Amino acid sequence: MSTSPDARLHHRTCSLCEAMCGVEIETEGERVIAIRGDKADPFSQGYLCPKATGLQDIHEDPDRLRHPVRRVKGGWERVGWDEAFDEVAARLKDIQARHGRDAVGFYAGNPSVHSIGALLFGPPFLRSLRTRNRFSATSVDQLPHQLAALLMFGHQLLVPIPDVDRTDFFLVIGANPVVSNGSLMSAPGMPRRLQAIRDRGGRVVVVDPRRTETAERADEHHFIRPGTDVLLLLALLHEIFASSLAAPGRLAGFVEGLPTLEQAVRPFPPERAAATTGVPAEVIRRLAREFASTPRATVYARMGASTQPFGGLCIWLVNALNVVTGSLDREGGAMFTLPAIDIVGMSARSSLRGHHDRRRSRVRGLPEFSGEFPVATLADEILTEGAGQIRALVTAAGNPVLSTPNGRRLDDALASLDFMASIDFYINETTRHAHLILPPTGPLERDHYDLIFHVLAVRNTAKFAPALFAPADDARHDWQILGELTARMEARPGLQGRLAAGARKAVLRRLTPRHVLDLGLRTGPYGVRRGLRDSLSLGALERAPHGIDLGPLAPCLPERLITPDKRIHLAPEPLLQDLARVEATFPSDAPDAPDALGAPGTSASGALMLIGRRQLRSNNSWMHNSHRLVKGRDRCTALMHPEDAARRSLTNGQRIRVSSRVGSVEVALEISDEIMPGVISIPHGWGHDRAGIRLGVASRHAGVSVNDLTDEHALDALTGNAALNGVPVQVEAAAPGPQPADGGTRPPDITA
Ligand SMILES: Nc1nc2c(c(=O)[nH]1)N[C@H]1C(S)=C(S)[C@@H](COP(=O)(O)OP(=O)(O)OC[C@H]3O[C@@H](n4cnc5c(=O)[nH]c(N)nc54)[C@H](O)[C@@H]3O)O[C@H]1N2
Ligand SMILES: Nc1nc2c(c(=O)[nH]1)N[C@H]1C(S)=C(S)[C@@H](COP(=O)(O)OP(=O)(O)OC[C@H]3O[C@@H](n4cnc5c(=O)[nH]c(N)nc54)[C@H](O)[C@@H]3O)O[C@H]1N2
Ligand code: SF4
Ligand SMILES: [Mo]
């Protein structure tokens, strides 16, 4: 333990993924000495994954920007904050004055959700832009979950969370929580939690086209053909109804649409699903019966089920399975959280509840969701001329060039913009196109509270951590950057304009994230509990640096429903209507015929279905600059089944060329029977060999971007979510010749 008198222990939450692990960070002066799991954290109880050390690496990374930069010929020059803010606002206003407000677009990436400053100050900034062209990583991720929650329970964030710690039957569809540490299910230490299910005699069943790290720890694993889960889920419900196992129990008093659902699944018996999904009808029948007859059972689905052509339907049917069997809102089933800051309750009557399809995108007519268009059409909106064309873009905490479908096309589109600004601390594949980059403080230099992930956690807890290191005097937090930009966007000429701006600044000085947090905690469900000495406030959390346990998830329906009639809507019209697409894609009279998703890979020339793969030491696109996380063997490989490799005369380790409608990449082949025949898997977030990025370590471990293969036209038509999984690709041996140099690009200079 600590050796030096300067040594200090600091407790906080790791902000890198949804798991919210408590970390104990030992420092000496300005240096991080060690990062350990915090055993006293009531939520994570000491668990940590390898990525936690990345917190230190990001903090110390010489490539991390610490002041604003402006792109100039051959590199970047340092600029002052005020100059940068003024320039961004002036350019955006000018473009809006000439081309209309929608000429400015906005993209928010995943880490925004992990930053309380970005969460609180992003929305006002967006309002100040007054643009309809808003995008985020939601539409390459959990959008179907939000739509299903909105339509069924009345709020986009009222998402059922599997009660993993009390369930006896955990059916996992298209998720790999052992690696991801859970998503829409914050649950640090999934290996231990899965083992606990089995130790108490419960069962874990995984349905996935790959025998994942989660499947390895399950009782049962079934391969499924990518993109066909909707048929499996319909068949499970069919079997439950057909064998009279539907038993919503106490939910029956407030469930709407049970007979309609029963009728809707009638055309989809297990036999119809079997040939297409690859899951035998007997297995589907047995799983349905086991699931329905286990009192504490829950079905959970994630990325594999949501980022595919029937994402909305899949998540609806998953929720429906939990309702129909009475597992919703029951211990060991799928439950709702009651976080210390109850965003869902607070916004029950505001537009934050969510909305869908109020308008359509200009070029492709895709539906909005809660004010955002699908990011799969961002490049179209930039490249297609006409009124409303995006000519300037602001990105915050995102890397859509690597994280959205047909990233190459977006890469080209960004290069064509009149103006781009990025709020980010790296010059990466996306931000290299910016004219100005405004870097916020790093994860250890800011206060932390999880506004969103406490809403999605398997247990109610609360935790606040102040900044570990004081930021430099000339550093700015995300919220300060957004606040300054908002004030400038809203500033109007004349005396009245100056008065309004002055008033706004005064409010801003008093309304810091800390103030909002304190108010949210005091007025939240645990804030005014009588008889408790320590009702929650910011002060109470500051006195409990390991966090406070608020107990297991508790039944809360029907009170917590946000639907106007306080009922669960089991058969919402938009979802019922979308079943026509299932009929069209998988016609019942031709169960064995190759369908619109592409033929299974039974011949050397046949297409393989491309899926993704998350890895324990990788975090989307942005942590490959940590030497400790990327060292070792090349992890950006293509996984292929031995039969498919043999059919193409390919050998392990060989470089192959993978091509789709939109592009092709060359990667090393890894042959393994952990992947289903007919399927190929490449992890996302790689491809750091583009000129002009400033990520020294990452560019030496470049890999390729799987999103140079994913197709911006492959979507879940209902939600607009990208179908990143199940992309048909062709595979052949790469032409011999010099291998592409892994990241030979020289980082750009930054001049003082
Ligand atoms: N280490 C690490 N952890 C992370 C992240 C990371 O990048 N690295 N990212 C974080 C983020 S942003 C998120 S959203 C979460 C995601 O968390 P998860 O959803 O748990 O993670 P994935 O690995 O994407 O899991 C998707 C699974 O679906 C399978 N799959 C693909 N297509 C299909 C299909 O058609 N049907 C079925 N049934 N399965 C399919 C894949 O093989 C994969 O196992 O992880 C978070 N945690
Ligand atoms: N093919 C395929 N594509 C995928 C996925 C997949 O499974 N397969 N997964 C999808 C999913 S689930 C997600 S969430 C997306 C992620 O996609 P994005 O959110 O677009 O990208 P990230 O890779 O998370 O990049 C995050 C950026 O935020 C910056 N950053 C980090 N912390 C902060 C901060 O505190 N403030 C600010 N301002 N910036 C910060 C980083 O430097 C980096 O540039 O990728 C999606 N893309
Ligand atoms: S699982 Fe890893 S990355 Fe996620 S919060 Fe925990 S330590 Fe951080
Ligand atoms: Mo995500």
Coordinates of N, CA, C and O in Angstrom, one line a residue, residues 476-553:
R476 N -11.1 23.9 -19.4 CA -12.6 24.1 -19.3 C -13.2 22.8 -19.2 O -12.8 21.8 -19.9
H477 N -14.3 22.7 -18.4 CA -15.1 21.5 -18.4 C -16.0 21.5 -19.6 O -16.3 22.5 -20.2
D478 N -16.6 20.3 -19.9 CA -17.6 20.2 -21.0 C -18.7 21.2 -20.8 O -19.1 21.9 -21.7
W479 N -19.2 21.3 -19.5 CA -20.3 22.2 -19.3 C -20.0 23.6 -19.5 O -20.8 24.4 -19.9
Q480 N -18.7 24.0 -19.2 CA -18.3 25.4 -19.4 C -18.2 25.7 -20.8 O -18.6 26.7 -21.3
I481 N -17.7 24.7 -21.6 CA -17.6 24.9 -23.1 C -19.0 25.1 -23.7 O -19.2 26.0 -24.4
L482 N -19.8 24.2 -23.3 CA -21.2 24.2 -23.8 C -21.9 25.5 -23.4 O -22.6 26.2 -24.1
G483 N -21.7 25.9 -22.1 CA -22.3 27.1 -21.6 C -21.8 28.4 -22.3 O -22.6 29.2 -22.7
E484 N -20.5 28.4 -22.5 CA -20.0 29.6 -23.2 C -20.5 29.7 -24.7 O -20.9 30.8 -25.2
L485 N -20.6 28.5 -25.3 CA -21.1 28.5 -26.7 C -22.6 28.9 -26.7 O -23.0 29.7 -27.6
T486 N -23.3 28.4 -25.7 CA -24.8 28.7 -25.7 C -25.0 30.2 -25.5 O -25.8 30.8 -26.3
A487 N -24.2 30.8 -24.6 CA -24.4 32.2 -24.4 C -24.1 33.0 -25.6 O -24.8 34.0 -26.0
R488 N -23.0 32.6 -26.4 CA -22.7 33.3 -27.6 C -23.7 33.1 -28.7 O -24.0 34.0 -29.5
M489 N -24.2 31.9 -28.8 CA -25.3 31.6 -29.8 C -26.5 32.4 -29.5 O -27.2 32.9 -30.4
E490 N -26.8 32.6 -28.2 CA -28.0 33.3 -27.9 C -27.9 34.8 -27.9 O -28.9 35.5 -27.9
A491 N -26.6 35.3 -27.8 CA -26.4 36.7 -27.8 C -27.0 37.4 -29.0 O -26.8 37.0 -30.1
R492 N -27.8 38.5 -28.7 CA -28.4 39.3 -29.8 C -27.8 40.7 -29.6 O -27.5 41.1 -28.5
P493 N -27.7 41.4 -30.7 CA -27.2 42.7 -30.7 C -28.2 43.7 -29.9 O -29.3 43.3 -29.7
G494 N -27.7 44.8 -29.6 CA -28.6 45.8 -28.9 C -28.6 45.7 -27.4 O -28.1 44.7 -26.8
L495 N -29.2 46.7 -26.8 CA -29.2 46.7 -25.3 C -29.9 45.5 -24.7 O -29.4 44.9 -23.8
Q496 N -31.1 45.2 -25.3 CA -31.9 44.1 -24.8 C -31.1 42.8 -24.8 O -31.1 42.0 -23.9
G497 N -30.4 42.7 -26.0 CA -29.7 41.4 -26.2 C -28.6 41.3 -25.1 O -28.3 40.3 -24.6
R498 N -27.9 42.5 -24.8 CA -26.8 42.5 -23.9 C -27.4 42.2 -22.5 O -26.8 41.5 -21.7
L499 N -28.5 42.7 -22.2 CA -29.1 42.5 -20.9 C -29.5 41.0 -20.7 O -29.2 40.4 -19.7
A500 N -30.1 40.4 -21.7 CA -30.4 39.0 -21.7 C -29.2 38.2 -21.5 O -29.2 37.2 -20.7
A501 N -28.1 38.5 -22.2 CA -26.9 37.7 -22.1 C -26.3 37.8 -20.7 O -25.9 36.9 -20.1
G502 N -26.4 39.1 -20.1 CA -25.9 39.3 -18.8 C -26.7 38.4 -17.8 O -26.1 37.8 -16.9
A503 N -28.0 38.4 -17.9 CA -28.9 37.6 -17.0 C -28.5 36.2 -17.1 O -28.4 35.4 -16.1
R504 N -28.3 35.7 -18.3 CA -28.0 34.3 -18.6 C -26.7 33.9 -17.9 O -26.6 32.9 -17.2
K505 N -25.7 34.8 -18.0 CA -24.4 34.5 -17.4 C -24.5 34.4 -15.9 O -23.9 33.6 -15.3
A506 N -25.4 35.3 -15.3 CA -25.5 35.3 -13.9 C -26.2 34.0 -13.4 O -25.7 33.4 -12.4
V507 N -27.2 33.5 -14.2 CA -27.8 32.3 -13.9 C -26.8 31.1 -13.9 O -26.6 30.3 -13.1
L508 N -26.0 31.2 -15.0 CA -25.0 30.1 -15.3 C -24.0 30.0 -14.1 O -23.6 28.9 -13.8
R509 N -23.6 31.2 -13.6 CA -22.6 31.2 -12.5 C -23.2 30.4 -11.3 O -22.5 29.8 -10.6
R510 N -24.5 30.6 -11.1 CA -25.1 29.9 -9.9 C -25.6 28.5 -10.2 O -25.7 27.7 -9.3
L511 N -25.8 28.2 -11.5 CA -26.4 26.9 -11.9 C -25.3 25.9 -12.4 O -25.3 25.5 -13.5
T512 N -24.3 25.6 -11.6 CA -23.3 24.7 -12.0 C -23.8 23.3 -11.9 O -24.9 23.1 -11.2
P513 N -23.2 22.3 -12.4 CA -23.6 20.9 -12.2 C -23.8 20.5 -10.8 O -24.7 19.8 -10.4
R514 N -22.9 21.1 -9.9 CA -23.0 20.7 -8.5 C -24.4 21.2 -7.9 O -25.0 20.5 -7.1
H515 N -24.8 22.4 -8.3 CA -26.0 22.9 -7.8 C -27.2 22.1 -8.3 O -28.1 21.8 -7.5
V516 N -27.2 21.8 -9.6 CA -28.3 21.0 -10.1 C -28.4 19.6 -9.5 O -29.4 19.2 -9.1
L517 N -27.2 19.1 -9.3 CA -27.1 17.8 -8.6 C -27.7 17.8 -7.2 O -28.5 17.0 -6.8
D518 N -27.3 18.8 -6.4 CA -27.8 18.9 -5.1 C -29.3 19.1 -5.1 O -30.0 18.4 -4.3
L519 N -29.8 19.9 -6.0 CA -31.2 20.1 -6.0 C -32.0 18.8 -6.4 O -33.0 18.4 -5.8
G520 N -31.4 18.1 -7.4 CA -32.0 16.8 -7.9 C -32.0 15.8 -6.8 O -33.0 15.1 -6.6
L521 N -31.0 15.7 -6.0 CA -30.9 14.8 -4.9 C -31.9 15.1 -3.8 O -32.6 14.2 -3.3
R522 N -31.9 16.4 -3.4 CA -32.8 16.8 -2.3 C -34.3 16.6 -2.7 O -35.1 16.3 -1.8
T523 N -34.6 16.8 -3.9 CA -36.0 16.7 -4.3 C -36.4 15.3 -4.8 O -37.5 15.0 -5.2
G524 N -35.4 14.4 -4.9 CA -35.6 13.1 -5.4 C -36.2 12.2 -4.4 O -36.5 12.6 -3.3
P525 N -36.4 10.9 -4.8 CA -37.2 10.0 -4.0 C -36.6 9.7 -2.6 O -37.2 9.2 -1.7
Y526 N -35.3 9.9 -2.5 CA -34.6 9.6 -1.2 C -34.3 10.9 -0.4 O -33.6 10.9 0.6
G527 N -34.7 12.0 -1.0 CA -34.2 13.3 -0.5 C -34.9 13.8 0.7 O -34.3 14.5 1.5
V528 N -36.1 13.4 0.9 CA -36.9 14.0 2.0 C -37.5 12.9 2.8 O -38.5 13.1 3.5
R529 N -36.8 11.8 2.8 CA -37.4 10.7 3.6 C -37.4 11.1 5.1 O -36.3 11.3 5.7
R530 N -38.5 11.1 5.7 CA -38.6 11.5 7.1 C -38.0 10.3 8.0 O -38.1 9.2 7.6
G531 N -37.5 10.7 9.1 CA -36.9 9.7 10.0 C -35.5 9.3 9.7 O -34.8 8.7 10.5
L532 N -35.0 9.6 8.5 CA -33.7 9.3 8.1 C -32.8 10.5 8.4 O -33.0 11.6 8.0
R533 N -31.7 10.2 9.2 CA -30.8 11.3 9.5 C -30.1 11.8 8.3 O -30.0 13.0 8.1
D534 N -29.7 10.9 7.4 CA -29.0 11.3 6.2 C -29.9 11.2 5.0 O -29.7 10.4 4.1
S535 N -30.8 12.1 4.9 CA -31.5 12.1 3.6 C -30.6 12.6 2.5 O -29.6 13.3 2.9
L536 N -30.8 12.3 1.3 CA -29.8 12.5 0.3 C -29.7 14.0 -0.1 O -30.7 14.7 -0.3
S537 N -28.5 14.4 -0.2 CA -28.1 15.7 -0.8 C -26.7 15.6 -1.3 O -26.1 14.5 -1.1
L538 N -26.2 16.6 -1.9 CA -24.8 16.5 -2.4 C -23.9 16.3 -1.2 O -22.9 15.5 -1.2
G539 N -24.1 17.0 -0.1 CA -23.3 16.9 1.1 C -23.3 15.5 1.6 O -22.2 15.0 2.0
A540 N -24.5 14.9 1.7 CA -24.5 13.5 2.2 C -23.7 12.6 1.3 O -23.0 11.7 1.8
L541 N -23.7 12.7 0.0 CA -22.9 11.9 -0.9 C -21.4 12.2 -0.7 O -20.6 11.3 -0.7
E542 N -21.1 13.4 -0.4 CA -19.7 13.8 -0.2 C -19.2 13.2 1.0 O -18.0 12.8 1.1
R543 N -20.0 12.9 2.0 CA -19.6 12.3 3.2 C -19.5 10.8 3.1 O -19.1 10.1 4.0
A544 N -19.9 10.3 1.9 CA -19.9 8.8 1.7 C -19.1 8.5 0.4 O -19.7 8.2 -0.6
P545 N -17.8 8.6 0.5 CA -17.0 8.6 -0.8 C -17.1 7.3 -1.5 O -16.8 7.2 -2.7
H546 N -17.5 6.2 -0.9 CA -17.7 4.9 -1.6 C -19.0 4.8 -2.2 O -19.3 3.8 -2.9
G547 N -19.9 5.7 -1.9 CA -21.3 5.6 -2.5 C -22.3 5.1 -1.4 O -21.9 4.6 -0.3
I548 N -23.5 5.2 -1.7 CA -24.6 4.8 -0.7 C -25.5 3.8 -1.4 O -25.9 3.9 -2.5
D549 N -25.8 2.8 -0.6 CA -26.6 1.7 -1.1 C -28.1 2.1 -0.9 O -28.4 2.5 0.3
L550 N -28.9 2.0 -1.9 CA -30.3 2.3 -1.7 C -31.2 1.1 -1.9 O -32.4 1.2 -2.0
G551 N -30.6 0.0 -2.0 CA -31.3 -1.3 -1.9 C -31.6 -1.9 -3.3 O -31.4 -1.3 -4.3
P552 N -32.1 -3.1 -3.3 CA -32.4 -3.8 -4.5 C -33.6 -3.2 -5.2 O -34.3 -2.4 -4.6
L553 N -33.8 -3.5 -6.5 CA -34.9 -3.0 -7.2 C -36.2 -3.5 -6.6 O -36.3 -4.6 -6.1

